[in-house]
Coordinates of N, CA and C and ligand atoms in Angstrom, one line a residue:
M25 N 7.6 -9.8 -41.5 CA 8.5 -8.6 -41.7 C 7.7 -7.4 -42.1
R26 N 8.1 -6.2 -41.6 CA 7.4 -5.0 -42.0 C 8.4 -4.0 -42.5
I27 N 8.1 -3.5 -43.7 CA 9.0 -2.5 -44.3 C 8.2 -1.2 -44.6
I28 N 8.8 -0.1 -44.2 CA 8.1 1.2 -44.5 C 8.9 1.9 -45.6
L29 N 8.2 2.3 -46.7 CA 8.9 3.1 -47.7 C 8.4 4.6 -47.5
L30 N 9.4 5.4 -47.2 CA 9.1 6.9 -47.0 C 9.7 7.6 -48.1
G31 N 9.2 8.8 -48.4 CA 9.7 9.7 -49.5 C 8.6 10.6 -50.0
P32 N 9.0 11.7 -50.6 CA 8.0 12.6 -51.1 C 7.1 12.0 -52.2
P33 N 6.0 12.7 -52.5 CA 5.1 12.3 -53.6 C 5.9 12.3 -54.9
G34 N 5.8 11.2 -55.6 CA 6.6 11.2 -56.9 C 7.9 10.5 -56.8
A35 N 8.3 10.0 -55.6 CA 9.6 9.3 -55.4 C 9.6 7.9 -56.0
G36 N 8.4 7.4 -56.2 CA 8.3 6.1 -56.8 C 8.0 5.0 -55.8
K37 N 7.5 5.4 -54.6 CA 7.2 4.4 -53.6 C 6.3 3.3 -54.1
G38 N 5.2 3.7 -54.8 CA 4.2 2.8 -55.2 C 4.8 1.8 -56.2
T39 N 5.5 2.3 -57.2 CA 6.1 1.5 -58.2 C 7.0 0.4 -57.6
Q40 N 7.9 0.9 -56.6 CA 8.8 0.0 -56.0 C 8.1 -1.0 -55.1
A41 N 7.1 -0.5 -54.4 CA 6.4 -1.4 -53.4 C 5.7 -2.5 -54.2
R42 N 5.2 -2.2 -55.4 CA 4.5 -3.2 -56.2 C 5.5 -4.2 -56.7
R43 N 6.6 -3.8 -57.1 CA 7.7 -4.8 -57.6 C 8.1 -5.6 -56.4
L44 N 8.4 -5.0 -55.3 CA 8.9 -5.8 -54.1 C 7.8 -6.8 -53.7
S45 N 6.6 -6.4 -53.7 CA 5.5 -7.3 -53.4 C 5.5 -8.5 -54.3
E46 N 5.6 -8.2 -55.6 CA 5.6 -9.3 -56.6 C 6.8 -10.3 -56.3
S47 N 8.0 -9.7 -56.0 CA 9.1 -10.6 -55.9 C 9.2 -11.3 -54.5
T48 N 8.6 -10.7 -53.5 CA 8.7 -11.3 -52.1 C 7.5 -12.0 -51.6
G49 N 6.3 -11.6 -52.2 CA 5.0 -12.2 -51.7 C 4.5 -11.3 -50.6
M50 N 5.2 -10.3 -50.1 CA 4.7 -9.5 -49.0 C 3.5 -8.7 -49.5
K51 N 2.7 -8.3 -48.6 CA 1.5 -7.6 -48.9 C 1.8 -6.1 -49.1
H52 N 1.4 -5.5 -50.2 CA 1.6 -4.1 -50.5 C 0.4 -3.3 -49.9
L53 N 0.7 -2.5 -48.9 CA -0.4 -1.7 -48.3 C -0.2 -0.2 -48.6
S54 N -1.0 0.3 -49.5 CA -0.9 1.7 -49.9 C -2.1 2.4 -49.5
T55 N -2.0 3.4 -48.5 CA -3.2 4.1 -48.0 C -3.8 4.9 -49.2
G56 N -3.0 5.4 -50.1 CA -3.5 6.2 -51.2 C -4.4 5.3 -52.1
D57 N -3.9 4.0 -52.4 CA -4.7 3.1 -53.2 C -6.0 2.7 -52.5
M58 N -5.9 2.5 -51.2 CA -7.1 2.2 -50.4 C -8.1 3.3 -50.5
L59 N -7.7 4.5 -50.4 CA -8.6 5.7 -50.4 C -9.2 5.8 -51.8
R60 N -8.4 5.6 -52.9 CA -8.9 5.7 -54.2 C -9.9 4.6 -54.5
S61 N -9.8 3.4 -53.9 CA -10.8 2.3 -54.0 C -12.1 2.8 -53.3
E62 N -12.0 3.4 -52.2 CA -13.2 3.9 -51.5 C -13.9 4.9 -52.3
I63 N -13.1 5.8 -53.0 CA -13.7 6.8 -53.8 C -14.4 6.1 -55.0
A64 N -13.8 5.2 -55.6 CA -14.4 4.5 -56.8 C -15.6 3.7 -56.4
A65 N -15.7 3.2 -55.1 CA -16.8 2.5 -54.6 C -18.0 3.5 -54.2
G66 N -17.6 4.8 -54.2 CA -18.6 5.8 -53.8 C -19.0 5.7 -52.3
S67 N -18.1 5.2 -51.4 CA -18.5 5.1 -50.0 C -18.4 6.4 -49.3
E68 N -19.0 6.5 -48.1 CA -19.0 7.7 -47.3 C -17.5 8.1 -47.1
L69 N -16.7 7.1 -46.7 CA -15.3 7.4 -46.4 C -14.6 8.0 -47.6
G70 N -14.9 7.4 -48.8 CA -14.3 7.9 -50.0 C -14.7 9.3 -50.4
L71 N -16.0 9.6 -50.1 CA -16.5 10.9 -50.4 C -15.8 12.0 -49.5
M72 N -15.6 11.6 -48.3 CA -15.0 12.5 -47.3 C -13.5 12.7 -47.7
A73 N -12.8 11.6 -48.0 CA -11.4 11.6 -48.3 C -11.1 12.4 -49.6
K74 N -12.0 12.3 -50.6 CA -11.8 13.0 -51.9 C -11.6 14.5 -51.7
S75 N -12.4 15.1 -50.8 CA -12.3 16.5 -50.6 C -10.9 17.0 -50.2
F76 N -10.2 16.1 -49.4 CA -8.9 16.4 -49.0 C -7.9 16.1 -50.1
M77 N -8.1 14.9 -50.7 CA -7.1 14.4 -51.7 C -7.0 15.3 -52.9
D78 N -8.1 15.8 -53.5 CA -8.1 16.5 -54.7 C -7.3 17.8 -54.6
K79 N -7.2 18.3 -53.3 CA -6.4 19.6 -53.1 C -5.0 19.3 -52.8
G80 N -4.7 18.0 -52.5 CA -3.3 17.6 -52.1 C -3.1 17.7 -50.6
D81 N -4.2 17.8 -49.8 CA -4.1 17.8 -48.4 C -4.2 16.4 -47.8
L82 N -3.8 16.2 -46.6 CA -3.9 14.9 -46.0 C -5.2 14.6 -45.4
V83 N -5.6 13.4 -45.5 CA -6.9 12.9 -44.9 C -6.6 12.8 -43.4
P84 N -7.6 13.1 -42.5 CA -7.4 13.1 -41.1 C -6.8 11.8 -40.5
D85 N -5.9 12.0 -39.6 CA -5.2 10.9 -39.0 C -6.1 9.7 -38.5
E86 N -7.2 10.1 -37.8 CA -8.0 9.0 -37.2 C -8.6 8.1 -38.3
T87 N -8.9 8.7 -39.5 CA -9.5 7.9 -40.6 C -8.5 6.9 -41.1
I88 N -7.2 7.5 -41.3 CA -6.2 6.6 -41.9 C -5.8 5.5 -40.9
I89 N -5.6 5.9 -39.7 CA -5.2 4.9 -38.7 C -6.2 3.8 -38.6
G90 N -7.5 4.2 -38.5 CA -8.6 3.1 -38.4 C -8.6 2.2 -39.6
M91 N -8.3 2.8 -40.8 CA -8.3 2.1 -42.0 C -7.2 1.0 -42.1
I92 N -6.0 1.4 -41.6 CA -4.9 0.5 -41.8 C -4.6 -0.4 -40.7
E93 N -5.1 -0.1 -39.5 CA -4.7 -0.9 -38.3 C -5.0 -2.4 -38.4
Q94 N -6.1 -2.7 -39.0 CA -6.4 -4.2 -39.1 C -5.5 -4.9 -40.0
Q95 N -4.8 -4.2 -40.9 CA -4.1 -4.9 -42.0 C -2.6 -5.1 -41.7
I96 N -2.1 -4.4 -40.7 CA -0.6 -4.5 -40.5 C -0.1 -5.8 -40.0
N97 N -1.0 -6.7 -39.6 CA -0.5 -8.0 -39.1 C -0.6 -9.1 -40.1
D98 N -0.7 -8.8 -41.4 CA -0.8 -9.8 -42.4 C 0.4 -10.8 -42.3
P99 N 0.1 -12.1 -42.2 CA 1.2 -13.0 -42.0 C 2.2 -13.1 -43.1
A100 N 1.9 -12.6 -44.3 CA 2.8 -12.5 -45.4 C 3.9 -11.4 -45.3
G101 N 3.7 -10.6 -44.3 CA 4.6 -9.4 -44.1 C 4.0 -8.3 -44.9
V102 N 4.3 -7.0 -44.5 CA 3.7 -5.9 -45.2 C 4.7 -4.8 -45.6
L103 N 4.4 -4.2 -46.7 CA 5.2 -3.1 -47.3 C 4.3 -1.9 -47.2
L104 N 4.7 -1.0 -46.3 CA 3.8 0.2 -46.1 C 4.3 1.3 -47.1
D105 N 3.3 1.8 -47.9 CA 3.6 2.8 -48.9 C 2.6 3.9 -48.7
G106 N 3.2 5.1 -48.3 CA 2.3 6.3 -48.0 C 1.8 6.3 -46.6
F107 N 2.2 5.5 -45.8 CA 1.9 5.5 -44.3 C 3.1 5.0 -43.5
P108 N 3.4 5.6 -42.4 CA 2.8 6.8 -41.8 C 3.3 8.1 -42.5
R109 N 2.4 9.1 -42.5 CA 2.6 10.3 -43.2 C 2.7 11.5 -42.2
T110 N 2.4 11.2 -41.0 CA 2.5 12.3 -39.9 C 3.1 11.6 -38.7
V111 N 3.7 12.4 -37.8 CA 4.3 11.8 -36.6 C 3.2 11.1 -35.8
V112 N 2.0 11.7 -35.7 CA 0.8 11.0 -35.0 C 0.6 9.6 -35.6
Q113 N 0.6 9.5 -36.9 CA 0.4 8.2 -37.5 C 1.6 7.2 -37.1
A114 N 2.8 7.7 -37.1 CA 3.9 6.9 -36.7 C 3.8 6.4 -35.3
Q115 N 3.3 7.3 -34.4 CA 3.2 6.9 -33.0 C 2.0 5.8 -32.9
A116 N 1.0 6.0 -33.7 CA -0.1 5.0 -33.6 C 0.3 3.7 -34.2
L117 N 1.2 3.7 -35.2 CA 1.8 2.5 -35.7 C 2.6 1.8 -34.7
D118 N 3.5 2.5 -34.0 CA 4.3 2.0 -32.9 C 3.4 1.3 -31.9
A119 N 2.3 2.0 -31.5 CA 1.4 1.5 -30.4 C 0.8 0.2 -30.9
A120 N 0.4 0.1 -32.2 CA -0.3 -1.1 -32.7 C 0.7 -2.2 -32.8
L121 N 1.9 -1.9 -33.2 CA 2.9 -3.0 -33.3 C 3.4 -3.5 -31.9
E122 N 3.4 -2.6 -31.0 CA 3.8 -3.0 -29.6 C 2.8 -4.1 -29.1
K123 N 1.5 -3.8 -29.4 CA 0.5 -4.8 -29.0 C 0.7 -6.1 -29.7
A124 N 1.1 -6.0 -31.0 CA 1.3 -7.3 -31.7 C 2.7 -7.9 -31.4
G125 N 3.6 -7.2 -30.7 CA 4.8 -7.7 -30.2 C 5.9 -7.9 -31.3
S126 N 5.7 -7.2 -32.5 CA 6.8 -7.2 -33.5 C 6.9 -5.8 -34.1
P127 N 8.2 -5.4 -34.2 CA 8.4 -4.0 -34.6 C 8.5 -3.8 -36.1
V128 N 8.8 -2.6 -36.5 CA 9.1 -2.3 -37.9 C 10.5 -2.9 -38.2
D129 N 10.7 -3.6 -39.3 CA 12.0 -4.2 -39.5 C 12.9 -3.2 -40.3
K130 N 12.3 -2.4 -41.1 CA 13.2 -1.6 -42.0 C 12.4 -0.4 -42.5
V131 N 13.1 0.8 -42.4 CA 12.5 2.0 -42.9 C 13.4 2.5 -44.0
V132 N 12.9 2.6 -45.3 CA 13.8 3.0 -46.4 C 13.2 4.4 -46.8
Y133 N 14.1 5.4 -46.8 CA 13.8 6.8 -47.2 C 14.3 7.0 -48.7
M134 N 13.4 7.2 -49.6 CA 13.7 7.4 -51.0 C 13.8 8.9 -51.3
T135 N 15.0 9.3 -51.7 CA 15.1 10.8 -51.9 C 15.1 11.1 -53.4
V136 N 14.5 12.3 -53.7 CA 14.5 12.8 -55.1 C 14.5 14.3 -54.9
D137 N 15.2 15.1 -55.8 CA 15.1 16.6 -55.6 C 13.8 17.1 -56.1
V138 N 13.4 18.3 -55.6 CA 12.1 18.9 -55.8 C 11.8 19.1 -57.3
D139 N 12.7 19.6 -58.1 CA 12.5 19.9 -59.5 C 12.1 18.6 -60.2
E140 N 12.8 17.5 -59.9 CA 12.6 16.2 -60.5 C 11.2 15.7 -60.1
L141 N 10.8 16.0 -58.9 CA 9.4 15.5 -58.4 C 8.3 16.2 -59.2
V142 N 8.5 17.5 -59.4 CA 7.5 18.2 -60.1 C 7.4 17.7 -61.6
T143 N 8.5 17.5 -62.2 CA 8.5 16.9 -63.6 C 7.8 15.6 -63.6
R144 N 8.2 14.7 -62.6 CA 7.6 13.3 -62.6 C 6.1 13.4 -62.4
L145 N 5.6 14.2 -61.4 CA 4.2 14.2 -61.1 C 3.4 14.8 -62.2
S146 N 4.0 15.8 -62.9 CA 3.3 16.5 -64.0 C 3.1 15.6 -65.2
S147 N 3.9 14.5 -65.3 CA 3.7 13.6 -66.5 C 3.1 12.3 -66.1
R148 N 2.6 12.2 -64.8 CA 2.2 10.9 -64.3 C 0.7 10.6 -64.7
A149 N 0.4 9.4 -64.9 CA -1.0 8.9 -65.1 C -1.1 7.5 -64.4
I150 N -2.3 7.2 -64.0 CA -2.4 5.8 -63.4 C -3.7 5.1 -64.0
C151 N -3.7 3.8 -63.9 CA -4.9 3.0 -64.3 C -5.9 3.2 -63.1
E152 N -7.1 3.6 -63.5 CA -8.2 3.7 -62.5 C -8.5 2.4 -61.8
S153 N -8.4 1.3 -62.6 CA -8.8 0.0 -62.0 C -7.7 -0.6 -61.2
C154 N -6.5 -0.8 -61.7 CA -5.5 -1.6 -61.0 C -4.4 -0.7 -60.4
Q155 N -4.4 0.6 -60.7 CA -3.5 1.6 -60.1 C -2.1 1.5 -60.7
T156 N -1.9 0.7 -61.8 CA -0.6 0.7 -62.4 C -0.2 2.1 -62.8
P157 N 1.0 2.6 -62.4 CA 1.4 3.9 -62.8 C 2.1 4.0 -64.2
Y158 N 1.9 5.1 -64.9 CA 2.6 5.3 -66.2 C 3.2 6.7 -66.2
N159 N 4.3 6.9 -67.0 CA 4.8 8.2 -67.2 C 4.4 8.6 -68.6
L160 N 3.7 9.6 -68.8 CA 3.1 9.9 -70.2 C 4.3 10.3 -71.2
Q161 N 5.4 10.7 -70.6 CA 6.6 11.1 -71.5 C 7.4 9.8 -71.8
S162 N 7.9 9.2 -70.7 CA 8.9 8.1 -70.9 C 8.3 6.7 -70.9
D163 N 7.1 6.5 -70.3 CA 6.6 5.1 -70.2 C 5.1 5.1 -70.4
P164 N 4.6 5.6 -71.6 CA 3.1 5.6 -71.7 C 2.5 4.2 -72.0
P165 N 1.2 4.1 -71.7 CA 0.6 2.8 -72.1 C 0.7 2.6 -73.6
S166 N 0.8 1.3 -74.1 CA 1.0 1.0 -75.5 C -0.2 1.5 -76.3
K167 N -1.4 1.4 -75.7 CA -2.6 1.9 -76.4 C -3.1 3.1 -75.6
E168 N -3.1 4.3 -76.2 CA -3.4 5.5 -75.5 C -4.7 5.4 -74.6
G169 N -4.5 5.7 -73.3 CA -5.6 5.8 -72.4 C -6.0 4.4 -71.9
A170 N -5.4 3.3 -72.3 CA -5.8 2.0 -71.8 C -4.6 1.3 -71.1
C171 N -4.9 0.7 -69.9 CA -3.8 0.0 -69.2 C -3.3 -1.2 -69.8
D172 N -2.0 -1.4 -69.9 CA -1.4 -2.5 -70.5 C -1.7 -3.8 -69.7
K173 N -1.8 -3.6 -68.4 CA -2.0 -4.8 -67.6 C -3.5 -5.3 -67.6
C174 N -4.4 -4.4 -67.4 CA -5.8 -4.8 -67.2 C -6.8 -4.2 -68.2
G175 N -6.3 -3.3 -69.1 CA -7.3 -2.7 -70.0 C -8.1 -1.6 -69.4
G176 N -7.9 -1.3 -68.1 CA -8.7 -0.2 -67.4 C -8.3 1.1 -68.0
K177 N -9.0 2.2 -67.6 CA -8.8 3.5 -68.1 C -7.6 4.2 -67.4
V178 N -6.7 4.7 -68.2 CA -5.5 5.4 -67.7 C -5.8 6.9 -67.6
V179 N -5.7 7.5 -66.4 CA -6.1 8.9 -66.2 C -5.1 9.6 -65.4
V180 N -5.1 11.0 -65.5 CA -4.2 11.8 -64.7 C -5.0 12.1 -63.4
R181 N -4.4 11.8 -62.3 CA -5.1 12.0 -61.0 C -5.3 13.5 -60.8
A182 N -6.5 13.8 -60.1 CA -6.8 15.2 -59.8 C -5.7 15.9 -59.0
D183 N -5.0 15.1 -58.1 CA -4.0 15.7 -57.3 C -2.6 15.7 -58.0
D184 N -2.6 15.3 -59.3 CA -1.4 15.6 -60.1 C -1.5 16.8 -61.0
Q185 N -2.5 17.6 -60.7 CA -2.6 18.9 -61.4 C -1.7 19.9 -60.7
P186 N -1.2 20.9 -61.4 CA -0.1 21.8 -60.9 C -0.4 22.4 -59.5
E187 N -1.6 22.9 -59.2 CA -1.8 23.5 -57.9 C -1.7 22.5 -56.8
A188 N -2.3 21.3 -57.0 CA -2.3 20.2 -56.0 C -0.9 19.7 -55.8
I189 N -0.1 19.6 -56.9 CA 1.3 19.1 -56.8 C 2.1 20.1 -55.8
K190 N 1.9 21.4 -56.1 CA 2.6 22.3 -55.2 C 2.2 22.1 -53.7
N191 N 0.9 22.0 -53.5 CA 0.5 21.8 -52.1 C 1.0 20.5 -51.5
R192 N 1.0 19.4 -52.3 CA 1.4 18.1 -51.8 C 2.9 18.2 -51.4
I193 N 3.7 18.9 -52.1 CA 5.1 19.0 -51.8 C 5.3 19.8 -50.5
K194 N 4.5 20.9 -50.3 CA 4.5 21.7 -49.1 C 4.0 20.9 -47.9
V195 N 2.9 20.1 -48.1 CA 2.4 19.3 -47.0 C 3.4 18.2 -46.6
Y196 N 4.1 17.7 -47.6 CA 5.1 16.7 -47.4 C 6.2 17.3 -46.5
E197 N 6.7 18.5 -46.9 CA 7.8 19.1 -46.1 C 7.4 19.4 -44.7
E198 N 6.1 19.9 -44.5 CA 5.7 20.3 -43.2 C 5.3 19.1 -42.3
L199 N 4.6 18.1 -42.8 CA 4.1 17.0 -42.0 C 4.7 15.7 -42.1
T200 N 5.3 15.4 -43.3 CA 5.8 14.0 -43.5 C 7.3 14.0 -43.3
A201 N 8.1 15.0 -43.7 CA 9.5 15.0 -43.4 C 9.9 14.8 -42.0
P202 N 9.1 15.3 -41.0 CA 9.4 15.0 -39.6 C 9.3 13.5 -39.3
V203 N 8.5 12.7 -40.1 CA 8.4 11.3 -39.8 C 9.8 10.6 -40.1
V204 N 10.5 11.2 -41.1 CA 11.9 10.6 -41.4 C 12.7 10.8 -40.2
D205 N 12.7 12.0 -39.6 CA 13.5 12.3 -38.4 C 13.1 11.5 -37.2
Y206 N 11.8 11.2 -37.1 CA 11.2 10.3 -36.0 C 11.9 9.0 -36.1
Y207 N 12.1 8.4 -37.2 CA 12.7 7.1 -37.3 C 14.2 7.2 -37.3
R208 N 14.7 8.3 -37.8 CA 16.2 8.6 -37.9 C 16.8 8.6 -36.5
E209 N 16.0 9.3 -35.6 CA 16.5 9.4 -34.2 C 16.6 8.0 -33.5
R210 N 15.9 7.0 -34.1 CA 16.1 5.7 -33.5 C 17.1 4.9 -34.4
G211 N 17.7 5.5 -35.3 CA 18.7 4.9 -36.1 C 18.2 3.8 -37.0
E212 N 16.9 4.0 -37.5 CA 16.3 2.9 -38.3 C 16.2 3.2 -39.8
V213 N 16.8 4.3 -40.2 CA 16.5 4.7 -41.6 C 17.7 4.4 -42.6
D214 N 17.4 3.7 -43.7 CA 18.3 3.5 -44.8 C 17.9 4.4 -45.9
E215 N 18.8 5.2 -46.4 CA 18.5 6.2 -47.4 C 19.0 5.8 -48.8
I216 N 18.1 5.9 -49.8 CA 18.6 5.6 -51.1 C 18.2 6.8 -52.1
A217 N 19.0 7.1 -53.0 CA 18.7 8.1 -54.0 C 17.7 7.4 -55.0
A218 N 16.5 7.9 -55.1 CA 15.5 7.3 -56.0 C 15.5 7.9 -57.4
T219 N 16.7 8.0 -57.9 CA 16.9 8.5 -59.3 C 17.4 7.4 -60.2
G220 N 17.3 7.6 -61.5 CA 17.7 6.5 -62.4 C 16.5 5.8 -62.8
T221 N 16.7 4.7 -63.5 CA 15.5 3.9 -64.0 C 14.9 3.1 -62.8
P222 N 13.6 2.7 -63.0 CA 12.9 1.9 -61.9 C 13.8 0.7 -61.6
D223 N 14.4 0.1 -62.6 CA 15.3 -1.1 -62.3 C 16.4 -0.8 -61.4
E224 N 17.1 0.4 -61.7 CA 18.2 0.8 -60.9 C 17.8 1.1 -59.4
V225 N 16.6 1.7 -59.3 CA 16.1 2.0 -57.9 C 15.8 0.7 -57.2
F226 N 15.2 -0.2 -57.9 CA 14.8 -1.5 -57.3 C 16.1 -2.2 -56.8
E227 N 17.1 -2.1 -57.6 CA 18.4 -2.8 -57.2 C 18.9 -2.2 -55.9
K228 N 18.8 -0.8 -55.8 CA 19.3 -0.2 -54.6 C 18.4 -0.6 -53.4
L229 N 17.1 -0.7 -53.7 CA 16.2 -1.0 -52.6 C 16.4 -2.4 -52.1
T230 N 16.5 -3.4 -53.0 CA 16.7 -4.7 -52.5 C 18.1 -4.9 -51.9
G231 N 19.1 -4.0 -52.3 CA 20.4 -4.0 -51.7 C 20.3 -3.6 -50.2
V232 N 19.6 -2.6 -49.9 CA 19.5 -2.2 -48.4 C 18.6 -3.1 -47.6
I233 N 17.6 -3.7 -48.3 CA 16.7 -4.6 -47.5 C 17.4 -5.9 -47.3
G234 N 18.2 -6.3 -48.3 CA 18.9 -7.6 -48.1 C 20.1 -7.5 -47.2
N235 N 20.7 -6.4 -47.1 CA 22.0 -6.3 -46.4 C 21.9 -6.2 -44.9
N236 N 20.6 -6.1 -44.4 CA 20.5 -5.8 -43.0 C 19.8 -6.9 -42.3
Ligands
LIG5 P1 -0.6 8.7 -52.5 O1 -1.3 7.8 -53.5 O2 0.2 8.0 -51.5 O3 0.2 9.8 -53.2 O4 -1.8 9.4 -51.7 C1 -2.7 10.2 -52.4 C2 -3.5 11.1 -51.3 O5 -4.2 10.3 -50.4 C3 -2.6 12.0 -50.4 O6 -2.2 13.2 -51.1 C4 -3.5 12.2 -49.3 O7 -4.5 13.1 -49.6 C5 -4.2 10.8 -49.1 N1 -3.4 9.9 -48.2 C6 -2.7 8.8 -48.6 N2 -2.1 8.3 -47.5 C7 -2.3 9.1 -46.5 C8 -1.9 9.1 -45.1 N3 -1.2 8.1 -44.6 N4 -2.4 10.1 -44.3 C9 -3.2 11.1 -44.8 N5 -3.6 11.2 -46.1 C10 -3.2 10.2 -46.9

């Protein structure tokens, strides 16, 4: 089974994908997490990606497609979080899945209004090691700066600074919102309002995944 989680930055795709992966055993594939691991490892790819990511721009399509292509056929099933982010990526995913002979099973579009996104992103921090997200206002780590799960360092991402947030929302509207229409034209999109507590959003998510 393959599920795509679409939605603007700050919609909670990563949080929900992580939970869904824990409850279903499906593999969570986050292109953002993969790129941050490359940066942490100091690889050439990571160095190149960082220059785009810090400003809130997208990393070039060829890099992303090459990075994710080998992983989409995981026998456990995959939860795609942060991919596809452009129509070119969605077309490349279609082509790869056609080769594998199995389509996308579900596309869930998580909606949140822009003011709420800015508030969420401005108070967000993540663990550098295991990528667990925190909200510094409503859900901070119990010990300041340290991850509850792994003890890693909890930091504010460079792309969660105000200028980068503004740019990421603009990039989302220009390049990623058309991906929602791409799947919508095929009648494949289930929309959920990603507001309320993470538990409430998870309930909505499992509702649409389970009902179809
Ligand atoms: P995320 O963790 O999904 O918010 O991604 C963080 C950053 O990684 C984005 O702002 C982009 O710079 C880059 N990125 C992640 N996924 C993609 C993608 N599918 N295409 C291009 N850039 C990406």
